[in-house]
Backbone as a ProteinNet text record, in pm:
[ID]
protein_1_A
[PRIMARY]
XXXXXXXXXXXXXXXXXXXXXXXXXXXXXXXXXXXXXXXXXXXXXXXXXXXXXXXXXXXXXXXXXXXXXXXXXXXXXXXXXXXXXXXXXXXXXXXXXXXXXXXXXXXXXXXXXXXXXXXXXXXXXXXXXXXXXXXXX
[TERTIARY]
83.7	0	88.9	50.7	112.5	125	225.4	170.1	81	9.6	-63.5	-10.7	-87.1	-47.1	-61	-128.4	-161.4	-36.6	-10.9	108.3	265.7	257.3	411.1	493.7	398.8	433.2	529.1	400.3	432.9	597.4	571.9	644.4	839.9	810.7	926	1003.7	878.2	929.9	1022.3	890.4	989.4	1090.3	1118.8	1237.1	1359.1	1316.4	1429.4	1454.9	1376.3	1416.9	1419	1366.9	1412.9	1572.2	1583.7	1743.9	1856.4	1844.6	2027.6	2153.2	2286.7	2388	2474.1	2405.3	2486.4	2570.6	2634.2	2678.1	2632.9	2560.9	2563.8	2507.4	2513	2480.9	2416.6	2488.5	2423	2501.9	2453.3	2552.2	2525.4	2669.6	2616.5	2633	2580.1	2596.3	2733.9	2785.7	2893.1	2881.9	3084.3	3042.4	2977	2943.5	2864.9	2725.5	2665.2	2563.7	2522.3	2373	2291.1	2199	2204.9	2119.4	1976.7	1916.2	1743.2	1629.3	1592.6	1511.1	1343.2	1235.6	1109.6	1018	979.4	862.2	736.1	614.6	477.1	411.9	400.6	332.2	232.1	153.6	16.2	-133	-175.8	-289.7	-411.9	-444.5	-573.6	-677.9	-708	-830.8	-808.5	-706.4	-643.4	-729.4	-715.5	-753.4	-921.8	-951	-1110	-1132	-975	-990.8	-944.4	-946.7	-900.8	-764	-778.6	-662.1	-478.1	-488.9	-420.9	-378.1	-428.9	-432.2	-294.2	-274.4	-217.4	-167.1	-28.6	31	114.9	124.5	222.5	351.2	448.5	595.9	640.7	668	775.8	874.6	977.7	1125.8	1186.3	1167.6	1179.9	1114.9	983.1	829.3	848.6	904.1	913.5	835.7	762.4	655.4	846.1	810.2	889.6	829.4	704	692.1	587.2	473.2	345.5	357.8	299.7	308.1	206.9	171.3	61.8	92	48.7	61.5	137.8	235.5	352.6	439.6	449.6	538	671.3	764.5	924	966.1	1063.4	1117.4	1268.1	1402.5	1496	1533.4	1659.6	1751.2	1870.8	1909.1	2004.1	1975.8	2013.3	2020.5	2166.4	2161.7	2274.7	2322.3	2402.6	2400	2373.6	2273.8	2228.8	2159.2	2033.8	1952.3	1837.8	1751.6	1625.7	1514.3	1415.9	1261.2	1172.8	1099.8	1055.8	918.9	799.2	639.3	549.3	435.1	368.9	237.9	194.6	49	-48.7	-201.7	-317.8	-245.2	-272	-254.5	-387.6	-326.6	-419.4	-328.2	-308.2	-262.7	-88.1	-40.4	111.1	162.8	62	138.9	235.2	226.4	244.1	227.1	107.7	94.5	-55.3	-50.7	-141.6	-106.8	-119.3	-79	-79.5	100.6	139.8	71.5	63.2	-25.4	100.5	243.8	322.4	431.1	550.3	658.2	775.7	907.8	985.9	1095.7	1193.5	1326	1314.9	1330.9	1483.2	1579.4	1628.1	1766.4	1892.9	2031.9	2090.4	2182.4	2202.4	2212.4	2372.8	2475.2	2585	2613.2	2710	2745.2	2802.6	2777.3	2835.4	2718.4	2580.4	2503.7	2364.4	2299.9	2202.2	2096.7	1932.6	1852.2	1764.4	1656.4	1531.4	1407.8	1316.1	1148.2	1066.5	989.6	877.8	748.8	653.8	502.6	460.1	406	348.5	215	176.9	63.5	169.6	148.7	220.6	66.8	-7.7	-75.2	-211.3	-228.7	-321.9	-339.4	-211.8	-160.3	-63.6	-68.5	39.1	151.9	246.2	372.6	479	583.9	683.5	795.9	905.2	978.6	1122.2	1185	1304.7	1473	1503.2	1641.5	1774.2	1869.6	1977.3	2081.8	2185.8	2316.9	2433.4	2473.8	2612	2727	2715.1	2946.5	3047.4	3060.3	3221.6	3326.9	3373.1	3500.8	3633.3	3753.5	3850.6	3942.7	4009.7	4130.8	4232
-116.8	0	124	199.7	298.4	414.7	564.4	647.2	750.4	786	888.6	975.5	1012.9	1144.8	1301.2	1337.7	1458.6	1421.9	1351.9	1345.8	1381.4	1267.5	1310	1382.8	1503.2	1644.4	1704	1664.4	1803.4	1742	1610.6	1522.5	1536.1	1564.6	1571	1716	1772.1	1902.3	1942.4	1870.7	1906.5	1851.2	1732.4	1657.4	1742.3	1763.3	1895.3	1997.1	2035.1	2156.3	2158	2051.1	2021.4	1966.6	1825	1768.7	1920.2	1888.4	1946.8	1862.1	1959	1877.2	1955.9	1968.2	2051.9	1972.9	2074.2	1992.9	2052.5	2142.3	2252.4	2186.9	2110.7	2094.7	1953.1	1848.1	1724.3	1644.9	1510.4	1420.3	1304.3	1264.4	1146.7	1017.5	933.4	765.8	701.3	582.8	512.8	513.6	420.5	465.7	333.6	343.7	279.8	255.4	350.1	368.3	497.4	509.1	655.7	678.7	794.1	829.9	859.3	787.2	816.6	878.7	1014.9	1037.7	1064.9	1037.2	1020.4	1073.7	1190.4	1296.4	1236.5	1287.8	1243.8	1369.7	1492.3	1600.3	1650.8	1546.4	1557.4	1514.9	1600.3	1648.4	1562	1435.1	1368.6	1463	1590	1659.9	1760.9	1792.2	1886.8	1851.2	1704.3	1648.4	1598.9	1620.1	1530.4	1438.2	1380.8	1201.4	1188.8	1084.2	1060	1167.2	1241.2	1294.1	1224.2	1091.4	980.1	927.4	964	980.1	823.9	692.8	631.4	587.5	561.5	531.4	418	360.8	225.9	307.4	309.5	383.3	230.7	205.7	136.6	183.5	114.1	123.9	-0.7	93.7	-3.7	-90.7	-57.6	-132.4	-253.7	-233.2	-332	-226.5	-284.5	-266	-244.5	-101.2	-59.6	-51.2	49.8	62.6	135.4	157.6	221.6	326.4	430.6	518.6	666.2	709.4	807.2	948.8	1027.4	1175.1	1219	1326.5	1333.6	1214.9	1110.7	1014.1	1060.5	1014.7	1005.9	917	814.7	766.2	773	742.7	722.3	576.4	612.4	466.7	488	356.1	369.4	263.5	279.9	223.2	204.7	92.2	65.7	166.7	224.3	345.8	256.9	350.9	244.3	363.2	278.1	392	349.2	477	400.1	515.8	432.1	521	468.8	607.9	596.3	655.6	516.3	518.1	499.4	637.4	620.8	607.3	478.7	487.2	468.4	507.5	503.8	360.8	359.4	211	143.5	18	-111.7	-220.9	-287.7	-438.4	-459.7	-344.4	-331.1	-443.3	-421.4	-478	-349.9	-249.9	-166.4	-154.5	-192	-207.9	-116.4	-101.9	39.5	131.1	265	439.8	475.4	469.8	529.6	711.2	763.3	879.2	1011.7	978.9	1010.2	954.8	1027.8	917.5	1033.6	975	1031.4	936	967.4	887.1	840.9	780	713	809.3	760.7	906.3	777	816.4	717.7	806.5	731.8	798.2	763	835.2	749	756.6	634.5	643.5	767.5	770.2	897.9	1002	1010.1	1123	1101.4	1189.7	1242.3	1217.1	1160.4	1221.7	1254.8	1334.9	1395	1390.7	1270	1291.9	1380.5	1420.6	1501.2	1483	1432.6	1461	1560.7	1646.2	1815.4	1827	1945	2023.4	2115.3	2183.9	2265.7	2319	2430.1	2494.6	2412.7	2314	2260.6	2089.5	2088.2	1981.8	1870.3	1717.4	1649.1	1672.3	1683	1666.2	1538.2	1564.4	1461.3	1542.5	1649.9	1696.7	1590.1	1594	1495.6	1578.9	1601.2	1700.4	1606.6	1594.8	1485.2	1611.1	1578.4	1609.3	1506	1545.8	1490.3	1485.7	1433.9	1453.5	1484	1585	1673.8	1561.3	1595.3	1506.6	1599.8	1539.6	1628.9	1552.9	1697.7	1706.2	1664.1
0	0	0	-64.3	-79.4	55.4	26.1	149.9	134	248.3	185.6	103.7	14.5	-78	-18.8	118.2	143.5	245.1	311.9	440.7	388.7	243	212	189.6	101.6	71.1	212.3	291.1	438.2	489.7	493.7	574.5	534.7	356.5	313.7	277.6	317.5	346.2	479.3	608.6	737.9	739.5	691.7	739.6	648	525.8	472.6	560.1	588.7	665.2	833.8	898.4	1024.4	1072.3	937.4	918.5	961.3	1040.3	1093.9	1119.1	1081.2	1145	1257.5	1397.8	1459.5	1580	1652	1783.1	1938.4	1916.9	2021.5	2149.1	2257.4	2340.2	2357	2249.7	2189.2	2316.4	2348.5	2429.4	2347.1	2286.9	2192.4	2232.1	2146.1	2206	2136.2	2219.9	2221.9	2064.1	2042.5	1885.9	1856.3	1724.5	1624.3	1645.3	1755	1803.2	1813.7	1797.3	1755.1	1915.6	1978.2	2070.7	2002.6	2049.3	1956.6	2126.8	2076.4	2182.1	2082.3	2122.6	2100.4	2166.4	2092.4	2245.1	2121.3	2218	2155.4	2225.6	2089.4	2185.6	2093.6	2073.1	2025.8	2143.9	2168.8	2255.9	2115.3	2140.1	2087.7	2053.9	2138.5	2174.4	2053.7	2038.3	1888.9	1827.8	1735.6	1632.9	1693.6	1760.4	1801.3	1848.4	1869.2	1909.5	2091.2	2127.8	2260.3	2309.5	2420.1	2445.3	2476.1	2524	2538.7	2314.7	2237.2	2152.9	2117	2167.1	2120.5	2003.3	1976.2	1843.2	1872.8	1760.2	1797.6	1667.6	1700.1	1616.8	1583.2	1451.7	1371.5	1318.3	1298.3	1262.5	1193.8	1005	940.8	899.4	918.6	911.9	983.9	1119.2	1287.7	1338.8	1436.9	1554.9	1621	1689.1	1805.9	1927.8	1967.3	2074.6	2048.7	2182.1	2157.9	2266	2237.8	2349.5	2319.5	2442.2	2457.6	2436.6	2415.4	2452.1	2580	2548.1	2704.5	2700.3	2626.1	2691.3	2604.3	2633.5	2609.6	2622.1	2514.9	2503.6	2462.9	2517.5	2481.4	2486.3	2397.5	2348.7	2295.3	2245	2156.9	2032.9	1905.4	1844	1739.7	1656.4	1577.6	1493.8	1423.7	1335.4	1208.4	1098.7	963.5	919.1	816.7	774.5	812.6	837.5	890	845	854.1	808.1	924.8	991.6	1082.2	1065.5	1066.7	1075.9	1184.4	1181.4	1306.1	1289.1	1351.5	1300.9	1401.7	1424	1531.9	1576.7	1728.3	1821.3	1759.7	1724.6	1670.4	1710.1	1580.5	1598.8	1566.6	1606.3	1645.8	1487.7	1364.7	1254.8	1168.6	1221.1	1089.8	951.6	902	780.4	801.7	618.3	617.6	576	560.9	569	698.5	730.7	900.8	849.3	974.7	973.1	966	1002.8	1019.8	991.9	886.3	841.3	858.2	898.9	839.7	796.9	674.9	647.5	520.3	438.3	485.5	546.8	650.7	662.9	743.3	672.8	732.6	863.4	961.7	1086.7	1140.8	1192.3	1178.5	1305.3	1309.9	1480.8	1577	1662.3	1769.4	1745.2	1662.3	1653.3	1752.2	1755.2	1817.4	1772.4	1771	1685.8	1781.3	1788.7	1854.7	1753.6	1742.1	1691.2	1755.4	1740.8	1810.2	1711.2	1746.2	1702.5	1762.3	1669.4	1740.3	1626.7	1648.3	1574.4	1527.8	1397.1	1318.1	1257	1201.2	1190.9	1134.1	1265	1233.7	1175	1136.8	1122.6	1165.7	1218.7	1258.3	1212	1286.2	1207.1	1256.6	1223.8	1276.7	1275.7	1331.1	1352.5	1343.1	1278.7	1367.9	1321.4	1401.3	1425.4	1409.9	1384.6	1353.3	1422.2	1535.5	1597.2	1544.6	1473.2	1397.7	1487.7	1521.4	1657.2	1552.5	1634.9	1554.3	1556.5	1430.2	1411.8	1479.4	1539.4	1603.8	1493.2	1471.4	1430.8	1474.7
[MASK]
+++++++++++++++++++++++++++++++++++++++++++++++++++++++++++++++++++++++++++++++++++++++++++++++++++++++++++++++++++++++++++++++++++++++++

C-alpha cells in the first residue's frame, strides 16, 4: 500500500528543513551507536480524538513501541539507515498508511537524533532534528 499522498508532501518538506547537522549541546551515544530520543506532543483533543491519543511507532516497518501523549522515550540504536512510521494504536502490525513518516535518513554512529510529534498549523507533524558529533582534528 502505498503512502498517503496529502502526508508526504508536508512530511518531506519538514524533514528537509528540520534535518540538521549541529553539535551545540548534543551528548552522543557510544560509537557505532545513535542516541534516539522520542517525544509524543500531540494532545488527541487537537484532532477530536481521545486525548491519550495512542500510536504504535515502527522502525523499518518493525513494531517498536506504543506510546501516549507526554510520553518520552529514549535509546540507543545501531548506526544504519532508517525510516521511521507512526500509526493510530491497533494491531502493532504496521501495515497500512502510518499517519506520520519520516526517512529514509541514514544515521551514523556517535550522533544524536530527537522525533517530536506536534501540531504545526493545524496539522500532525513529525519533527526529527539529527546532531552529527564533531570530528577532532
Amino acid at each position: 500500500m502505498s503512502k498517503s499522498r496529502t502526508t508526504r508532501p508536508i512530511f518531506a518538506l519538514l524533514l528537509a528543513v528540520m534535518l540538521m547537522a549541529t553539535t551545540a549541546g548534543a551528548a552522543f551515544a557510544a560509537d557505532g551507536e545513535v542516541g534516539l530520543t522520542v517525544l509524543h506532543r500531540i494532545n488527541g483533543e487537537d484532532l477530536g480524538l481521545d486525548m491519550a491519543l495512542p500510536v504504535d511507532v515502527c522502525v523499518n516497518d518493525g513494531y517498536a513501541f506504543t506510546f501516549e501523549f507526554g510520553d518520552k522515550v529514549k535509546t540507543t540504536i545501531p548506526a544504519g539507515e532508517y525510516t521511521f512510521d507512526v500509526y493510530l494504536a491497533a494491531d502493532k502490525d504496521c501495515a497500512g498508511d502510518p499517519v506520520l513518516s519520516a526517512g529514509p535518513a541514514e544515521l551514523t554512529a556517535g550522533s544524536k537524533v530527537v522525533a517530536k510529534a506536534a501540531i504545526l498549523d493545524g496539522e500532525p507533524i513529525l519533527a526529527v532534528k539529527i546532531y552529527e558529533k564533531k570530528m577532532m582534528k
